[in-house]
Coordinates of C-alpha atoms in Angstrom, one line a residue:
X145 CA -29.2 5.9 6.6
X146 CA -25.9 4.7 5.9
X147 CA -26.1 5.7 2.1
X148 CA -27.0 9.1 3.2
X149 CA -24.3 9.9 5.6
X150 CA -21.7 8.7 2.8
X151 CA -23.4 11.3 0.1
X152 CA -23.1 13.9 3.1
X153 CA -19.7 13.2 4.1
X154 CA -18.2 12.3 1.3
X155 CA -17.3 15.0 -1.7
X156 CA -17.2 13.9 -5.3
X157 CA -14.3 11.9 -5.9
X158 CA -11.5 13.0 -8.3
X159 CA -12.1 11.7 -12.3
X160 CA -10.1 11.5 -14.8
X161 CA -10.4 12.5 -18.9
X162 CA -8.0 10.8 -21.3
X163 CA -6.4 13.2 -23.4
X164 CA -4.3 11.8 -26.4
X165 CA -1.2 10.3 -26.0
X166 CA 1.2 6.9 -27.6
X167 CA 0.2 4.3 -27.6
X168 CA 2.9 2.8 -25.1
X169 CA 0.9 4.1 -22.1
X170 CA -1.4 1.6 -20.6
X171 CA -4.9 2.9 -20.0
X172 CA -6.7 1.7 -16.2
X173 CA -10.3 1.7 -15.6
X174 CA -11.2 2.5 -12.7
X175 CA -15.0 3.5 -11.8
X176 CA -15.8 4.1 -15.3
X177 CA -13.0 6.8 -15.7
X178 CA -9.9 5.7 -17.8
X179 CA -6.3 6.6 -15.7
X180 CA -3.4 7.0 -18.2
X181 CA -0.5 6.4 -16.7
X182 CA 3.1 6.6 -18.1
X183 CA 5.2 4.5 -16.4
X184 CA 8.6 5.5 -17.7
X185 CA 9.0 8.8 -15.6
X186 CA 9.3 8.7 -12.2
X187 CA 7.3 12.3 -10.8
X188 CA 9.0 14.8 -8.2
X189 CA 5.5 15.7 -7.5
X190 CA 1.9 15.2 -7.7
X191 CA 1.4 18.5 -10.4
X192 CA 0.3 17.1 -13.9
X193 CA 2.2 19.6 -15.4
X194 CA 5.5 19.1 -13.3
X195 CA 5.1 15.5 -13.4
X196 CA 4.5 15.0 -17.4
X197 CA 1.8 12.4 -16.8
X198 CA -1.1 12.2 -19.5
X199 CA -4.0 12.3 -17.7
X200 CA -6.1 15.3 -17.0
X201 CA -8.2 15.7 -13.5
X202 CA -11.4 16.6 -13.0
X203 CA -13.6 17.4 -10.1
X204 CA -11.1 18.5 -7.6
X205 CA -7.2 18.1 -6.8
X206 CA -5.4 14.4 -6.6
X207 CA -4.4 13.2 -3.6
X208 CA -3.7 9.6 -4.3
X209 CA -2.3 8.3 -8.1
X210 CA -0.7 5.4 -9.5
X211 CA 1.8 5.1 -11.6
X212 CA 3.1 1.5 -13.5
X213 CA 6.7 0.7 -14.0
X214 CA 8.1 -0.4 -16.8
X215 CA 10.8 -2.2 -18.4
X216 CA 12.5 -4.6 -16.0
X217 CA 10.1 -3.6 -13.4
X218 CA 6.9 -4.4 -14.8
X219 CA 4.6 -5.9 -12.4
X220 CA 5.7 -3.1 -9.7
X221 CA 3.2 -0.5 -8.9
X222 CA 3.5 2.3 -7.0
X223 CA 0.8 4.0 -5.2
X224 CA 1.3 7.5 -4.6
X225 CA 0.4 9.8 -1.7
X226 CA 0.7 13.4 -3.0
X227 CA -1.7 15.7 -0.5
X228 CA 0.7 18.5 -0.4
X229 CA -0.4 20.7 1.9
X230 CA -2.4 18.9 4.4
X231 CA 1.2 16.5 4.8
X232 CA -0.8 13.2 3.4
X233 CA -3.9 13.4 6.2
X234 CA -6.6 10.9 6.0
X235 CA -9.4 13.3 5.1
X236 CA -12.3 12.0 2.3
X237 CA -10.8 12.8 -0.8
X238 CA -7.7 10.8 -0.3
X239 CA -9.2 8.0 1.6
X240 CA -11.8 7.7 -1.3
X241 CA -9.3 8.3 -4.0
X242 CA -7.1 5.5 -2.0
X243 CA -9.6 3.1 -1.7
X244 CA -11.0 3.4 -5.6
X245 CA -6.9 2.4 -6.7
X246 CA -7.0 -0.2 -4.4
X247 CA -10.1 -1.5 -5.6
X248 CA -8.4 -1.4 -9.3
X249 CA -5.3 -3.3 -8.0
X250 CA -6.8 -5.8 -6.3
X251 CA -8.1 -7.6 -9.8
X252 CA -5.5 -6.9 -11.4
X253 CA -3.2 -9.8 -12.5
X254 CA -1.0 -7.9 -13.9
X255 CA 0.6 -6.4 -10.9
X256 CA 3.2 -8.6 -9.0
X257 CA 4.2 -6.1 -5.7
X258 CA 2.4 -2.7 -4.7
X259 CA 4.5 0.5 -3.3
X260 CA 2.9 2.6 -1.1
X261 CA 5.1 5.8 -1.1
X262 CA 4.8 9.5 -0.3
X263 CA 5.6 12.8 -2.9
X264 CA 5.2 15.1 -0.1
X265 CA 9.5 15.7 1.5
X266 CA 9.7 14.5 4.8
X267 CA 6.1 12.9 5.2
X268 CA 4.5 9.1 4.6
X269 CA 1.6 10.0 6.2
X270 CA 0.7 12.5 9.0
X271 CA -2.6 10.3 10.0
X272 CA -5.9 12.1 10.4
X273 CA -7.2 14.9 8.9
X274 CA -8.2 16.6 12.5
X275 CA -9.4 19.8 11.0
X276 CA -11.9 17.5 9.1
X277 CA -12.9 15.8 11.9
X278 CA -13.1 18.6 13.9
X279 CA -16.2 19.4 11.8
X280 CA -18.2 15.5 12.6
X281 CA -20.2 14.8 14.9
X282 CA -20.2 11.8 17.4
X283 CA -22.1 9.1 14.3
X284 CA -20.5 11.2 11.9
X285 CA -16.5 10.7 13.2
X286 CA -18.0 6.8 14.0
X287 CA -18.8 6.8 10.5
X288 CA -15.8 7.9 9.5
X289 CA -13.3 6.2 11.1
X290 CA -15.1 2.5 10.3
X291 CA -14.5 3.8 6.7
X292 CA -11.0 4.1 7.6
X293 CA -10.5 0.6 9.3
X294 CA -12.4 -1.0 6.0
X295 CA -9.7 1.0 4.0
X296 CA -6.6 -0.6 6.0
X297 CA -8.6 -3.9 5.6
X298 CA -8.7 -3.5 1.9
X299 CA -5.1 -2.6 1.7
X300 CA -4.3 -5.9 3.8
X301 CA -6.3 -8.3 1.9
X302 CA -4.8 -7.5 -1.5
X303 CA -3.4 -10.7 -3.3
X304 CA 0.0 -8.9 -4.2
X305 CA 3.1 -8.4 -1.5
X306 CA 2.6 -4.9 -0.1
X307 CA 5.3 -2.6 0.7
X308 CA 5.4 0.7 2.7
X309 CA 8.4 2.8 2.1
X310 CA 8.4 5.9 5.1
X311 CA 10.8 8.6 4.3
X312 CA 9.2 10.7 6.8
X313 CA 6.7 10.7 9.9
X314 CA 4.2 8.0 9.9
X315 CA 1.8 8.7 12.4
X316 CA -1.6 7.5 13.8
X317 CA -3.5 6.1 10.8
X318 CA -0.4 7.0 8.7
X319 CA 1.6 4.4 10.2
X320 CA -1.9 2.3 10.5
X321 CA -1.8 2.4 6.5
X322 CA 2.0 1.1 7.0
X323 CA 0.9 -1.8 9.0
X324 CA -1.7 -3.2 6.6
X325 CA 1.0 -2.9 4.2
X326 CA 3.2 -6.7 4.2
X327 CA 6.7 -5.2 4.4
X328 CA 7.8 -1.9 5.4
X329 CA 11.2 -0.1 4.6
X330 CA 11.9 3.6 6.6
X331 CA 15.1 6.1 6.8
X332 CA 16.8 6.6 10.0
X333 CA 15.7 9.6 10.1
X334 CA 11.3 8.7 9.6
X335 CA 9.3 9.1 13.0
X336 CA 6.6 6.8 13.4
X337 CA 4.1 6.1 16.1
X338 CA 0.5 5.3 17.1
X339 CA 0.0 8.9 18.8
X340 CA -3.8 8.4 19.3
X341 CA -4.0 8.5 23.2
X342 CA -2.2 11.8 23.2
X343 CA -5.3 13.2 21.4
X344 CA -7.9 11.4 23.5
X345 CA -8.2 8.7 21.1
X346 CA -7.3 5.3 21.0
X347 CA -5.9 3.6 17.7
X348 CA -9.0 3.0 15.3
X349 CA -8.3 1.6 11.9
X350 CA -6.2 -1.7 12.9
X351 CA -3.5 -0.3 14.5
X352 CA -4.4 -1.6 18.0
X353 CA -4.5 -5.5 16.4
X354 CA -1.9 -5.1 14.0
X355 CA 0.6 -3.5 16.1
X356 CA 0.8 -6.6 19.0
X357 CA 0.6 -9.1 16.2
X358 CA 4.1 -7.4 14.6
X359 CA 6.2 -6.8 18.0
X360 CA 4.5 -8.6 20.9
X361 CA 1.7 -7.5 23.3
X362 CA 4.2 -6.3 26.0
X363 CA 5.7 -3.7 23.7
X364 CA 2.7 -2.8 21.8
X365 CA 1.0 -1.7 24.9
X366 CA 4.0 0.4 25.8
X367 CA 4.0 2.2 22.4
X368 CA 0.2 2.9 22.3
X369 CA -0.4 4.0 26.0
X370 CA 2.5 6.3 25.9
X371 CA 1.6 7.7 22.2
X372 CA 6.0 7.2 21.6
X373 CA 7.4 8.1 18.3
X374 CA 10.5 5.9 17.5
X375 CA 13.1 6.5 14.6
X376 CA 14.2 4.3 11.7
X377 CA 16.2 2.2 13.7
X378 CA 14.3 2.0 16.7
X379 CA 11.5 0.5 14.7
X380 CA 14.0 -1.8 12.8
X381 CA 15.4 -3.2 16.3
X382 CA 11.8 -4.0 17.5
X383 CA 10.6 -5.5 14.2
X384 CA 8.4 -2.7 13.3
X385 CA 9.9 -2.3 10.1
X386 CA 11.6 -4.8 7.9
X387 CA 14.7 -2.7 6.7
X388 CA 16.3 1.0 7.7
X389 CA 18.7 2.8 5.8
X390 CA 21.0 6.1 6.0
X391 CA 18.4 9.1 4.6
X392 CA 19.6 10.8 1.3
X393 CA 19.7 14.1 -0.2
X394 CA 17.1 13.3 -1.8
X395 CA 14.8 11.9 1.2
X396 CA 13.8 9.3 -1.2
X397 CA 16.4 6.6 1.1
X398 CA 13.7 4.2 2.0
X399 CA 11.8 4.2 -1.2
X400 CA 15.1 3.1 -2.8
X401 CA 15.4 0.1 -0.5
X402 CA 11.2 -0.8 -1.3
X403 CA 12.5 -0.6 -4.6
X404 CA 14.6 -2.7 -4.3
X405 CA 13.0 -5.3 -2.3
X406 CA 10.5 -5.4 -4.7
X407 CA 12.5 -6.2 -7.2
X408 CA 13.7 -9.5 -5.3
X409 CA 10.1 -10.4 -5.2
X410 CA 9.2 -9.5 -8.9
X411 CA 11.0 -12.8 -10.2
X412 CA 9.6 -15.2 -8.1
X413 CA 6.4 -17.2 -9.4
X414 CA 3.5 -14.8 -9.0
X415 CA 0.9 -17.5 -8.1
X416 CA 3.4 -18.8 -5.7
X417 CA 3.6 -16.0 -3.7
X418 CA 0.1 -14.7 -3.8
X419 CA -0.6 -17.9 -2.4
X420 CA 2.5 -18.0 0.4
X421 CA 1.0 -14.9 1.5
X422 CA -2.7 -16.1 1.5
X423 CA -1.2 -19.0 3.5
X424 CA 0.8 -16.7 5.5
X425 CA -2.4 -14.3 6.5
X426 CA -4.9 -17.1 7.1
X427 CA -2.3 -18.9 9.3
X428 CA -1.6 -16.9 12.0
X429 CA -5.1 -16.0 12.8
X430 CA -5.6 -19.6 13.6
X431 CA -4.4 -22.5 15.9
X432 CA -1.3 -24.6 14.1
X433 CA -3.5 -28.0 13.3
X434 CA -5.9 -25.6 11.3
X435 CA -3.0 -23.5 9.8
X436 CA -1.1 -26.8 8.5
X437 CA -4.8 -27.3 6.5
X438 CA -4.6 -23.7 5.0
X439 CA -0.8 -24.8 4.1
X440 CA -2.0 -28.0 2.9
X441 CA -5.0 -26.0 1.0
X442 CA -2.9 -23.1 -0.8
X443 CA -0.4 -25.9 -2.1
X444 CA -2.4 -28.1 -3.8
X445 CA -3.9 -25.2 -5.4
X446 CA -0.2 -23.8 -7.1
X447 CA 0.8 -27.8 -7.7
X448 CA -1.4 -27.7 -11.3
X449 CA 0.0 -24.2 -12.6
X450 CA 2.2 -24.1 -15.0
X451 CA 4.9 -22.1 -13.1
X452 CA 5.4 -24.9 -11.0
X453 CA 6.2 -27.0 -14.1
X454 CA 8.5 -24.3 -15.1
X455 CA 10.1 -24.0 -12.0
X456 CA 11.3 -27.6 -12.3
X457 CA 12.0 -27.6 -16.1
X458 CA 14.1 -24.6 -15.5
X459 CA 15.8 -26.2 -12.2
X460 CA 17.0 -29.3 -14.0
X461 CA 17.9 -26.9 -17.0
X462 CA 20.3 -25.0 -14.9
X463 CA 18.6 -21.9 -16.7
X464 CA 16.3 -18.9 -14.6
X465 CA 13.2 -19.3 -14.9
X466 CA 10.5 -17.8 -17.2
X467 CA 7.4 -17.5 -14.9
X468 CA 3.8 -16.1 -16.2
X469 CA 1.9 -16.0 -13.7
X470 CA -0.4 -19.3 -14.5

């Protein structure tokens, strides 16, 4: 029954054709359909044509893409929210399009952070499509939104640090996708909330667990009965968010500060910090005799890699270390 609502609900997803192009672009497979993606340019929108990416579409507009960077910053990934004109809204395409990159990242070894950042001025994400939803009924919308919270799941439980950058509103599932997310950069001048209970909802896809786990119970409460929206620095004071910055001309602000948190992470031994997270996530959940065994567990594992060995060759050295993620 549960196959069958999917093929109902859920509309072809978005495929891709390669077309030619050098041989410096790296080709993703994802679902059987090659992405090409150029990782050089850095796209003012989601447009193949205005963005100069090699890949054509097929089957409907994009609404989530990834692009690779390059250079210096290989092993950085950016995931890219790009529904124009429904302002980023959790409706099927995007959350299936999201959840097939995802998927692709989450084997990957290649890729040492993830950026989850918006192409749409002055929006991260403007949570749920409500005109789709409009259209369920009661199983249907049930459906749906356990789709959703398997999503933020997903996006939680990848190996790789995970960062959110919000130039713009984050609201209702929008700022649930930023709370999945490990780290989370803003402007001053984003808005961000969990706005359910003003639409006679409550917070469904992890927002209601994450949220008390990030700023205490006592405040969490506050912000989900009352369905407040707080600024950039609002959310930086109560530990919402990890940094807040100035917004620029170009509302780009706290995508430049993910950027460059990332690329304090992107030196680091890879292994060693999938594994400080893993420690990290499985830690918390549980009481601090069993978290010191996770600890215990997730070191002995990085003690035979050979970053570890480098690490110390390179401290006695006095050199930087050349880590390869083994």
């Amino acid at each position: 029954m549960a196959a069958v609502l999917r093929r109902l609900l859920v509309p072809s997803c978005s495929r891709w054709r390669p077309v030619a192009v050098p041989l410096k672009h790296r080709v993703l497979h994802r679902a059987g359909a090659p992405l090409l993606a150029e990782g050089s340019r850095s796209p003012a929108a989601c447009s193949r044509a205005e963005s100069g990416w090699q890949h054509t579409q097929v089957g409907g507009s994009v609404e989530v893409d990834l692009k690779r960077l390059e250079g210096q910053d290989e092993g950085i990934v950016e995931v890219l929210m790009c529904r124009h004109q429904a302002r980023n809204a959790l409706g099927h395409v995007f959350v299936s399009q999201m959840r097939e990159l995802v998927s692709t990242l989450s084997s990957d070894s290649a890729v040492r952070v993830v950026i989850f950042r918006s192409l749409v001025p002055g929006v991260f994400c403007a949570g749920a499509d409500l005109k789709e939803r409009a259209l369920m009924n009661n199983s249907q919308s049930d459906l749906f939104v356990h789709g959703l919270r398997s999503l933020m799941t997903q996006i939680a439980s990848l190996p790789t640090p995970t960062i959110a950058a919000m130039d713009g509103v984050a609201l209702g599932g929008g700022l649930e996708l930023a709370l999945a997310c490990d780290l989370r950069t803003a402007s001053h001048s984003a808005q961000m909330g969990l706005i359910e209970t003003t639409r006679g909802l409550l917070p469904g896809a992890g927002g209601s667990q994450r949220l008390p786990r990030m700023v205490g119970v006592t405040l969490a409460k506050e912000l989900i009965f009352t369905g407040r929206r707080v600024g950039g620095q609002t959310a930086l004071e109560m530990g919402l968010v990890n940094r807040a910055v100035e917004a620029n001309q170009t509302g780009d602000a706290a995508y430049k500060e993910a950027l460059a948190l990332a690329r304090e992470i992107l030196p680091q031994a890879p292994v060693a910090v999938r594994l400080a997270k893993e420690a990290i996530n499985r830690g918390v959940e549980v009481d601090i005799g069993s978290a010191m065994a996770i600890e215990r567990m997730c070191y002995a594992r990085v003690i035979p890699t050979r970053d570890r060995k480098e690490g110390m060759a390179a401290f006695i050295e006095k050199r930087p270390p050349r880590y390869i993620g083994e």
